[in-house]
PDB file of C-alpha atoms in Angstrom:
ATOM      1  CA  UNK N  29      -3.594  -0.649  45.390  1.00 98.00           C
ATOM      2  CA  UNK N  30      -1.503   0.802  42.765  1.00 98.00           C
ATOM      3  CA  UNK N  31       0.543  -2.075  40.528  1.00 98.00           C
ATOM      4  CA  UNK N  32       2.908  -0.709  38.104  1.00 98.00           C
ATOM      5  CA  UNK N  33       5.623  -2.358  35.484  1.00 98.00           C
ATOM      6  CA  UNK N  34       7.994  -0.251  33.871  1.00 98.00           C
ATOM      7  CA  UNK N  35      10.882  -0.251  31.472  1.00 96.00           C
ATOM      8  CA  UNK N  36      12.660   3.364  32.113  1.00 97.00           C
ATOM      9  CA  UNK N  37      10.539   5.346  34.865  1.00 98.00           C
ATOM     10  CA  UNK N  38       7.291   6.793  32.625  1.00 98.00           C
ATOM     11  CA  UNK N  39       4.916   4.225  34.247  1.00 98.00           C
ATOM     12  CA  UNK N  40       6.450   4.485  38.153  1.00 98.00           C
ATOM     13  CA  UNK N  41       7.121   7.710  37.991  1.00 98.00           C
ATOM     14  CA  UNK N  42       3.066   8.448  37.157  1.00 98.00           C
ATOM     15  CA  UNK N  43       2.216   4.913  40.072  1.00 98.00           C
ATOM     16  CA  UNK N  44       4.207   6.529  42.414  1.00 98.00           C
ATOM     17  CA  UNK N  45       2.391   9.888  42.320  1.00 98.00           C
ATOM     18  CA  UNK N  46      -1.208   8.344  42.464  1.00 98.00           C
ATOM     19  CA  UNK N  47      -0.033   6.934  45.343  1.00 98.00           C
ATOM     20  CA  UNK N  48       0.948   9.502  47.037  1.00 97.00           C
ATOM     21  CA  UNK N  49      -1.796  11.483  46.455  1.00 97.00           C
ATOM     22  CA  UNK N  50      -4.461   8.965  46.520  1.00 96.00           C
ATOM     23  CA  UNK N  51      -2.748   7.668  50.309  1.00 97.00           C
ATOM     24  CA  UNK N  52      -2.658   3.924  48.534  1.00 98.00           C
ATOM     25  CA  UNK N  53       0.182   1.021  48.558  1.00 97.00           C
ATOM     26  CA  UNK N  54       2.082   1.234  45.371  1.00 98.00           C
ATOM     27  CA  UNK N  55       3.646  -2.326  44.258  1.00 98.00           C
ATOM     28  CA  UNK N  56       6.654  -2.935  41.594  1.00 98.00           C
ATOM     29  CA  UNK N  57       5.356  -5.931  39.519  1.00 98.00           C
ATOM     30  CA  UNK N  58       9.040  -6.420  38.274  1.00 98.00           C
ATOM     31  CA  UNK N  59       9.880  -9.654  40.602  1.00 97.00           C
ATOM     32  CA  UNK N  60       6.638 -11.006  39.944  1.00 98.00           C
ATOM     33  CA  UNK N  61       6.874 -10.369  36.622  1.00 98.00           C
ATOM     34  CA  UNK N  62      10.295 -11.554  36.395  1.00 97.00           C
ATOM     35  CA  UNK N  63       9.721 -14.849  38.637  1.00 97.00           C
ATOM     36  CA  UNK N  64       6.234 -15.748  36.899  1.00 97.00           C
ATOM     37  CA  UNK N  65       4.517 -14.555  41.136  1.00 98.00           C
ATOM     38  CA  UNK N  66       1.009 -15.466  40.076  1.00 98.00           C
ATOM     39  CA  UNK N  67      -0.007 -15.410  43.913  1.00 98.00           C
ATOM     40  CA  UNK N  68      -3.427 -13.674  45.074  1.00 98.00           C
ATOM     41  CA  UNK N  69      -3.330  -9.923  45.108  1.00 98.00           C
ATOM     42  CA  UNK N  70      -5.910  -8.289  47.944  1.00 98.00           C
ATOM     43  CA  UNK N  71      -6.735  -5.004  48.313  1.00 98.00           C
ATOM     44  CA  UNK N  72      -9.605  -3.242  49.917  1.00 97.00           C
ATOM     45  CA  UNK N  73      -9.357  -0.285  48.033  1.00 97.00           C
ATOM     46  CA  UNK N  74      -9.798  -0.040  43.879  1.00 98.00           C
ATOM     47  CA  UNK N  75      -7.127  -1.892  41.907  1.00 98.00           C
ATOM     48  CA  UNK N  76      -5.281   0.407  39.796  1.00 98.00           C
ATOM     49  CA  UNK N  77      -2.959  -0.657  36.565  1.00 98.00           C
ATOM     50  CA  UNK N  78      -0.102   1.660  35.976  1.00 98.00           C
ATOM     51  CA  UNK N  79       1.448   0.477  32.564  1.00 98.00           C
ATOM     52  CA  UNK N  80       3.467   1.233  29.241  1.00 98.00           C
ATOM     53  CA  UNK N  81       1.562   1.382  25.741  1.00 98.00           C
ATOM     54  CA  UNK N  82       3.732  -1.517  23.769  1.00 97.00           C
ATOM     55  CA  UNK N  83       2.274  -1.609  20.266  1.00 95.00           C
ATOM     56  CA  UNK N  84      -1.053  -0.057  21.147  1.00 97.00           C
ATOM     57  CA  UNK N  85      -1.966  -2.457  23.897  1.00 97.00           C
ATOM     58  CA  UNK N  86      -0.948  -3.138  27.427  1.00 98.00           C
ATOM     59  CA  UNK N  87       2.717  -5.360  27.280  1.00 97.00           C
ATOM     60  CA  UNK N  88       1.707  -8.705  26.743  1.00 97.00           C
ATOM     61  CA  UNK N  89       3.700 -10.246  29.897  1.00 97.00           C
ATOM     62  CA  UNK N  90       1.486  -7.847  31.769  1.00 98.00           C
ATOM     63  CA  UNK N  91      -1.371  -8.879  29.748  1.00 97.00           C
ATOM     64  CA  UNK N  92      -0.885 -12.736  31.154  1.00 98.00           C
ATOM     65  CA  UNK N  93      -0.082 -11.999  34.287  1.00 98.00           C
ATOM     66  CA  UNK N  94      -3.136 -10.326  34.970  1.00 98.00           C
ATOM     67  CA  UNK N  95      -5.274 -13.132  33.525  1.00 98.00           C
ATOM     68  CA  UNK N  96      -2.911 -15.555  35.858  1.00 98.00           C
ATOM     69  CA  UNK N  97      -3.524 -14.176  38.547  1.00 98.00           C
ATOM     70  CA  UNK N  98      -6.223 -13.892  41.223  1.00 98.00           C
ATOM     71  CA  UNK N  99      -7.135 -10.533  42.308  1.00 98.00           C
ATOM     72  CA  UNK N 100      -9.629 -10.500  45.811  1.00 98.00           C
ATOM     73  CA  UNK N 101     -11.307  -7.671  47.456  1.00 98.00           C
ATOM     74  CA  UNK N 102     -12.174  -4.837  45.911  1.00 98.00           C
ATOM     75  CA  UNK N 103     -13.694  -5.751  41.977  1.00 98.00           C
ATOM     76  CA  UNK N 104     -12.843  -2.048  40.999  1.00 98.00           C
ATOM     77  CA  UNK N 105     -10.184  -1.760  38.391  1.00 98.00           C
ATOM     78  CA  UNK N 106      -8.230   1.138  36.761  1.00 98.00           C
ATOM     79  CA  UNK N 107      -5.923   1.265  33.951  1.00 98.00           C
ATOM     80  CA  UNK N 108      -3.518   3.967  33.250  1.00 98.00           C
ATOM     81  CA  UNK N 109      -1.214   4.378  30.284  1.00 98.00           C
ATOM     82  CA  UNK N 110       1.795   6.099  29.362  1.00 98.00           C
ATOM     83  CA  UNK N 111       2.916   6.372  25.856  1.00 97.00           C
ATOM     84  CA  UNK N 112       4.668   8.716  23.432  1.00 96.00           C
ATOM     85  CA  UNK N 113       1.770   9.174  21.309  1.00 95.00           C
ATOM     86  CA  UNK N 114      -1.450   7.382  21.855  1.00 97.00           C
ATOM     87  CA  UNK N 115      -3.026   4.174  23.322  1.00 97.00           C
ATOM     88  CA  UNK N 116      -4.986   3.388  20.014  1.00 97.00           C
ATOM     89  CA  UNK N 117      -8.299   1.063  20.908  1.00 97.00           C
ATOM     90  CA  UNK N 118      -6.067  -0.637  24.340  1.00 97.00           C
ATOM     91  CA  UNK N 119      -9.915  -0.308  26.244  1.00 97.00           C
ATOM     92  CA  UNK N 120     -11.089  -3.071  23.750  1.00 97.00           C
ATOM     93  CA  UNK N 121      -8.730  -5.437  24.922  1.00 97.00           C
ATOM     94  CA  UNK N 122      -8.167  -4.588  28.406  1.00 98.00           C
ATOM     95  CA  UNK N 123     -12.568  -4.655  29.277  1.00 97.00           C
ATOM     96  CA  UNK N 124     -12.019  -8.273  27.309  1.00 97.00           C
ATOM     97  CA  UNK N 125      -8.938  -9.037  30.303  1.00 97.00           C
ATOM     98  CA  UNK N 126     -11.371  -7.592  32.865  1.00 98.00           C
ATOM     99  CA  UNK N 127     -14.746  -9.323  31.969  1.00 97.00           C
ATOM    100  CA  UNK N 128     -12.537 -13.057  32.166  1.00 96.00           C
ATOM    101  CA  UNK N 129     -11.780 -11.842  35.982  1.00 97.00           C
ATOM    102  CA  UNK N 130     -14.999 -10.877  36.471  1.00 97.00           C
ATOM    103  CA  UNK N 131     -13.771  -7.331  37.424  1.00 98.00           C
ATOM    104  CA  UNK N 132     -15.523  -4.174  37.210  1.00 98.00           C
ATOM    105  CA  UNK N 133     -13.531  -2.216  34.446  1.00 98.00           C
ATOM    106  CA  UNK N 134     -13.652   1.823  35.684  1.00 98.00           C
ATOM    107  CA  UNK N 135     -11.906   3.157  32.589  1.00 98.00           C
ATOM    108  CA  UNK N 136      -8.457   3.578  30.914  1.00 98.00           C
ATOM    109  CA  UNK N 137      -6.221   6.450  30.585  1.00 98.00           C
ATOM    110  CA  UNK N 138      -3.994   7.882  28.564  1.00 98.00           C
ATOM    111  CA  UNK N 139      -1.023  10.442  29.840  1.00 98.00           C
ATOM    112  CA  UNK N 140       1.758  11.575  27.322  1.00 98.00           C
ATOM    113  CA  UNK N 141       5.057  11.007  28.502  1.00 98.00           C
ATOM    114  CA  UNK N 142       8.584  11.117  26.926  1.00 98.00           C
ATOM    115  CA  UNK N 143       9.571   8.998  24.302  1.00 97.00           C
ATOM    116  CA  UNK N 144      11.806   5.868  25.208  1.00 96.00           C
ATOM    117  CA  UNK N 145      11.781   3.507  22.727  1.00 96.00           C
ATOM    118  CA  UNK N 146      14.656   4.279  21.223  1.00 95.00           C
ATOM    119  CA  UNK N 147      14.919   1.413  18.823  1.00 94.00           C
ATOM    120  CA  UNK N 148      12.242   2.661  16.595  1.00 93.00           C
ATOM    121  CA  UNK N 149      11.852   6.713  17.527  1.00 94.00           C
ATOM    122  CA  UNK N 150      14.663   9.700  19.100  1.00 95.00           C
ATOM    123  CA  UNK N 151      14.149   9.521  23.152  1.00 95.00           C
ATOM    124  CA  UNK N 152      14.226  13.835  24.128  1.00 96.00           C
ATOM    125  CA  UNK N 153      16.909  15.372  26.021  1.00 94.00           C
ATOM    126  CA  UNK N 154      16.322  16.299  29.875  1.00 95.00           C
ATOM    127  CA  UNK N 155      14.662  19.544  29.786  1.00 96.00           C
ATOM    128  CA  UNK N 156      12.075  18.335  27.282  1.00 97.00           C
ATOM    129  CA  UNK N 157      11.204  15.423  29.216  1.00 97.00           C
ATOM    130  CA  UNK N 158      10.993  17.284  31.671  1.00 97.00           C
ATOM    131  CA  UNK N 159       8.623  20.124  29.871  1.00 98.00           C
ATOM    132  CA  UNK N 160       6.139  16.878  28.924  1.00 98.00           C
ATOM    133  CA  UNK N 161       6.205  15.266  32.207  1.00 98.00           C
ATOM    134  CA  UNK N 162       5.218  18.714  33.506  1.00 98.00           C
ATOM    135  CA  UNK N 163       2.325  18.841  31.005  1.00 98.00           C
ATOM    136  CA  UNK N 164       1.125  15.405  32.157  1.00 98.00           C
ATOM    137  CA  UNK N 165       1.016  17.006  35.646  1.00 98.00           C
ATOM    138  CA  UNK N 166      -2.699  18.141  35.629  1.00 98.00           C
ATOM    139  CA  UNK N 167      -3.847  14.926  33.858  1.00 97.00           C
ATOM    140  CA  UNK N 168      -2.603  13.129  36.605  1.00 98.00           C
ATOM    141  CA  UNK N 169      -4.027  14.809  39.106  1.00 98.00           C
ATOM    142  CA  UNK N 170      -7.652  14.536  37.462  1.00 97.00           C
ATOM    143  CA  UNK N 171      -6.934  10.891  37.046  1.00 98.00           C
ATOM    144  CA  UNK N 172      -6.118  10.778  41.105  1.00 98.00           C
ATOM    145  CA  UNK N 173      -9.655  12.850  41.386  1.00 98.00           C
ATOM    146  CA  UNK N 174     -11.618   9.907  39.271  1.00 98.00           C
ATOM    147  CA  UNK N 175     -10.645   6.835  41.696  1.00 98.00           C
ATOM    148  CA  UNK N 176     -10.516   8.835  45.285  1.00 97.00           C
ATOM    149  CA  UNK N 177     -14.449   9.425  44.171  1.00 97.00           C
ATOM    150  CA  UNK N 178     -14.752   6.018  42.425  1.00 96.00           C
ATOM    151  CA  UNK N 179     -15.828   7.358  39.387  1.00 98.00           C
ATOM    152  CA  UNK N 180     -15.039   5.867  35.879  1.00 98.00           C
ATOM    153  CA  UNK N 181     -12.281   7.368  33.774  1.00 97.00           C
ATOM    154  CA  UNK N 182     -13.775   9.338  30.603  1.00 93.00           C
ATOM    155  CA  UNK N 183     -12.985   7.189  27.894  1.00 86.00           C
ATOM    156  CA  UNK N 184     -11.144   8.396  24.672  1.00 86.00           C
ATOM    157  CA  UNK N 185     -13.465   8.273  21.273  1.00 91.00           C
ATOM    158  CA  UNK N 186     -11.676   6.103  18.809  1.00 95.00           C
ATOM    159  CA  UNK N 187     -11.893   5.057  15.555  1.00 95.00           C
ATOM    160  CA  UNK N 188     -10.754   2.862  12.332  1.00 96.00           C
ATOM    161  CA  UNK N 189      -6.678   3.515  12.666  1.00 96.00           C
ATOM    162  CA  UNK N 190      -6.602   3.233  16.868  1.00 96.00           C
ATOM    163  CA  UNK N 191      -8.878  -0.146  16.070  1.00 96.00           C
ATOM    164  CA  UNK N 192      -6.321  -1.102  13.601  1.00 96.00           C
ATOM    165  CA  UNK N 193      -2.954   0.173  15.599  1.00 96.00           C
ATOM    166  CA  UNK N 194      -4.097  -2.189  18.596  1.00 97.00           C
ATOM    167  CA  UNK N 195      -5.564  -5.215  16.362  1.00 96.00           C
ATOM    168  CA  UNK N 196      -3.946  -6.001  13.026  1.00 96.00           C
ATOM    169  CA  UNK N 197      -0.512  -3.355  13.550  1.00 96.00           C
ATOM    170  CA  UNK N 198       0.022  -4.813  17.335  1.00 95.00           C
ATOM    171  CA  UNK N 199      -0.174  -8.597  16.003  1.00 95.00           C
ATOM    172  CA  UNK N 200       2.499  -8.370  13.896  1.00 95.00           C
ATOM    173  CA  UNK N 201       4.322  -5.780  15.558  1.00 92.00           C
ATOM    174  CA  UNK N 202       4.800  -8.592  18.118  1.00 92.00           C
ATOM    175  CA  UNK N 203       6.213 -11.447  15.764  1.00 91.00           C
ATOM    176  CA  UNK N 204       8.061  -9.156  13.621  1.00 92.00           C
ATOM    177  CA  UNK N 205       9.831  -6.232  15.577  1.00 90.00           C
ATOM    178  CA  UNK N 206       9.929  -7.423  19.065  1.00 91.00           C
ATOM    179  CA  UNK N 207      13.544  -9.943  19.167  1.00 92.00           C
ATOM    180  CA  UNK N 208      16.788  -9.106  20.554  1.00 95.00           C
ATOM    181  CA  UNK N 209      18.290 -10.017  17.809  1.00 94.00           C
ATOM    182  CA  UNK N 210      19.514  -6.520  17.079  1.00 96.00           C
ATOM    183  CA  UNK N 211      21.387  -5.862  20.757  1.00 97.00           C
ATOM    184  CA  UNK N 212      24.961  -5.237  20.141  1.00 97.00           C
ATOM    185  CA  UNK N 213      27.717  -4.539  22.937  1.00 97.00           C
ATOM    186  CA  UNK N 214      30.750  -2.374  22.994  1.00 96.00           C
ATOM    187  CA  UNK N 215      34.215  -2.937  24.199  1.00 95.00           C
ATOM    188  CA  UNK N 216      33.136  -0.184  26.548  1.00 96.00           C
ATOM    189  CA  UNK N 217      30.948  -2.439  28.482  1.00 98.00           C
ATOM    190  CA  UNK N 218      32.129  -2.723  32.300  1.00 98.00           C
ATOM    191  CA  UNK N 219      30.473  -5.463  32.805  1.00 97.00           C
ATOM    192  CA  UNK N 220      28.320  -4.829  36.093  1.00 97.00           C
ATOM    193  CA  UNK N 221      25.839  -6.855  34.987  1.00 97.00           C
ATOM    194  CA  UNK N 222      22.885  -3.965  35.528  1.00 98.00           C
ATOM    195  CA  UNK N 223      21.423  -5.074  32.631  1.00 98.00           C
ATOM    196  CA  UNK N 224      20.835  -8.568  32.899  1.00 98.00           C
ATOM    197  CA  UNK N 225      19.444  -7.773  36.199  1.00 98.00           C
ATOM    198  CA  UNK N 226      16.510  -4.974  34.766  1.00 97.00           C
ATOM    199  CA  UNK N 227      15.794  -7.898  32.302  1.00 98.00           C
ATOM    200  CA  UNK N 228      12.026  -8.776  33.109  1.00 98.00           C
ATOM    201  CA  UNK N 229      12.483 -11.761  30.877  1.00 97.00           C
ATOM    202  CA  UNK N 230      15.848 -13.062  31.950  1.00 97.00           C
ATOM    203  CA  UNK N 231      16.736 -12.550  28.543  1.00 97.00           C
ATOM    204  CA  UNK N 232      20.015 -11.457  29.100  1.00 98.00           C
ATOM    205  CA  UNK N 233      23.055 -13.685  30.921  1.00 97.00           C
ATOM    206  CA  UNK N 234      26.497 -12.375  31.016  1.00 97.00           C
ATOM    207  CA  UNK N 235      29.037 -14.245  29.196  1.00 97.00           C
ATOM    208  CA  UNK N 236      32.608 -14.126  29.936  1.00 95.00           C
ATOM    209  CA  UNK N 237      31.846 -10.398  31.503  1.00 95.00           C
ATOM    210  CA  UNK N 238      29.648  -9.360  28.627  1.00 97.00           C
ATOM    211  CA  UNK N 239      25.791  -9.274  27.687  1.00 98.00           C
ATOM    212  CA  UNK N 240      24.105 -12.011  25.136  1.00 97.00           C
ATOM    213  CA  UNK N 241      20.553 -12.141  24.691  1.00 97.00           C
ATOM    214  CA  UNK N 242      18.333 -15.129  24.006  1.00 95.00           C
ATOM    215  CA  UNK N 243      15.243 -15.400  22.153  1.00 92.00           C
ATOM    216  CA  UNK N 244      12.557 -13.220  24.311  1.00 92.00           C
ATOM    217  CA  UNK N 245      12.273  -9.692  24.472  1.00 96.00           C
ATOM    218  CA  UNK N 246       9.145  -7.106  25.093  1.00 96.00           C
ATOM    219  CA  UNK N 247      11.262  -4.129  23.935  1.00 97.00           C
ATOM    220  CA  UNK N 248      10.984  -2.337  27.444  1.00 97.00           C
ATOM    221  CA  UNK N 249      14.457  -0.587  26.947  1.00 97.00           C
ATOM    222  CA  UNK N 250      15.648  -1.112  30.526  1.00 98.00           C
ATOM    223  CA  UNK N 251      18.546  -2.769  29.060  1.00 98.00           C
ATOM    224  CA  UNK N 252      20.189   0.246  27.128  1.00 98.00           C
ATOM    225  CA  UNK N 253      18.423   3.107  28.489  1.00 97.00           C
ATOM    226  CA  UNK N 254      19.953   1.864  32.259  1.00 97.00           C
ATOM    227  CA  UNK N 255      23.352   0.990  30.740  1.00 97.00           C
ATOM    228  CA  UNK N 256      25.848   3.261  32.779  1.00 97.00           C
ATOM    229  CA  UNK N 257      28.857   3.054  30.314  1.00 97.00           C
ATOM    230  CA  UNK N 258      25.948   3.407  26.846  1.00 97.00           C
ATOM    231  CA  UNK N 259      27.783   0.643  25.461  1.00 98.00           C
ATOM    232  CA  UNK N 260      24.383  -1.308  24.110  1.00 98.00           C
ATOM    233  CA  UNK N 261      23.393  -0.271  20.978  1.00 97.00           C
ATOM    234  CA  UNK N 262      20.037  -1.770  18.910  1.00 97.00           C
ATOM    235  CA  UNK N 263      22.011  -1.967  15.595  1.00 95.00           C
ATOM    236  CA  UNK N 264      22.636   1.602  14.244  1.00 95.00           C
ATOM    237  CA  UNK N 265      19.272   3.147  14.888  1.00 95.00           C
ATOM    238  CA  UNK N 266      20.095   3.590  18.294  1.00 96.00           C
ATOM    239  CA  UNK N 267      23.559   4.766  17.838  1.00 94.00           C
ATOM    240  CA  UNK N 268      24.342   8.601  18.853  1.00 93.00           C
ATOM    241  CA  UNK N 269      20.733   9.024  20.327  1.00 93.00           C
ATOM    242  CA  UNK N 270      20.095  10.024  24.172  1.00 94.00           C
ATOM    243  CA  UNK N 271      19.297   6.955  26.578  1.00 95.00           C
ATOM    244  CA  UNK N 272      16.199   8.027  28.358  1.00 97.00           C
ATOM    245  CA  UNK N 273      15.269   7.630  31.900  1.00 95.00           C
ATOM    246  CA  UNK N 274      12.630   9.791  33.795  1.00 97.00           C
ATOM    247  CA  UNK N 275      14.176  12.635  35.391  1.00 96.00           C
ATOM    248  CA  UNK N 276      11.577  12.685  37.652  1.00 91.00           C
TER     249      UNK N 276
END
């Protein structure tokens, strides 16, 4: 069984094509995600984690609803990352989330796709993304190879900075950077209410036609990367860069 979350595409677009080649189910975790679903997940086949990289480590609402919930049938368990850069020391902490559900951790991988976190970094125009997705292709495909033949992932060799991007940088990336705080709106807004419906936190509640956010965010981007009239902004750091979905 394939589980995915995702903010802007990376993460389903990469679930949805080990699915299809590995002939397995492929579940959104967005409405359980979303409603706090902590019912039993069964599959016969391996379990396999499709996720973002959120300061070096899976997202944390992932993170607990994984330890919340009970998985039954098969004990095999993959991980598979997308980032913009790297995935730091995530393995440290995920074989910690996979020894507490007595699950047989098979590896975690890491496949480069487009930027999207466009509050911090520049998200790339179409044919770029398009040119790294491409690049992932093969990746993919050997990842597909690893869990139709049940065999463990080769894992990255890390060291002191992907130990400290995933320890001390992700706890206070957490705390410091990850509030809503920021989100703006524009007159421009049309207010269809897209994205308080993408918001996996129910952060967001429309108010008199127009977006306010509350206290909780995980910085996923579906927000103003999905906003058809652009008119969310994260203060001016996001202001005249491209909103980023996969074009895939």
């Amino acid at each position: 069984m394939i589980l995915y979350f995702s903010g802007t595409g990376n993460s389903e677009y990469i679930a949805r094509r080990i699915s299809t080649s590995a002939n397995d189910i492929c579940v959104n975790l967005f409405e359980k995600l979303k409603t706090n679903d902590f019912c039993t997940v069964y599959s016969e086949k391996p379990f396999v984690i499709v996720t973002p990289t959120y300061g070096w480590q899976i997202p944390h609402i992932l993170r607990d609803w994984i330890r919340n919930t009970p998985f039954s049938g098969n004990r095999d368990i993959y991980f598979v990352m997308s980032c913009g850069g790297d995935i730091g020391n995530s393995a440290k902490y995920i074989r910690k989330i996979c020894k507490e559900k007595d699950m047989n951790y098979k590896g975690c991988a890491e496949i480069i796709m487009p930027e999207n976190y466009i509050a911090m970094f520049d998200a790339p125009e179409k044919d770029e993304a398009i040119a790294i997705i491409n690049k992932a292709e093969p990746l993919i495909d050997k990842i597909v190879d690893k869990i139709l033949h049940c065999k463990n992932f080769d894992e990255k060799k890390t060291g002191f900075a992907d130990s400290f991007k995933s320890g001390i940088v992700n706890s206070v990336y957490y705390p410091v950077f990850l509030h809503s705080k920021k989100f703006t709106v524009s007159d421009t807004c049309i207010s269809c209410g897209k994205c308080e419906a993408l918001c996996v936190l129910n952060n967001i509640r429309l108010v008199d036609g127009k977006p306010q956010w509350g206290d909780s965010c995980t910085h996923c981007m579906a927000c103003i990367c999905n906003c058809p009239a652009e008119a969310i902004e994260y203060g001016n750091v996001s202001k005249g860069k491209p909103r980023y979905h996969c074009p895939k």
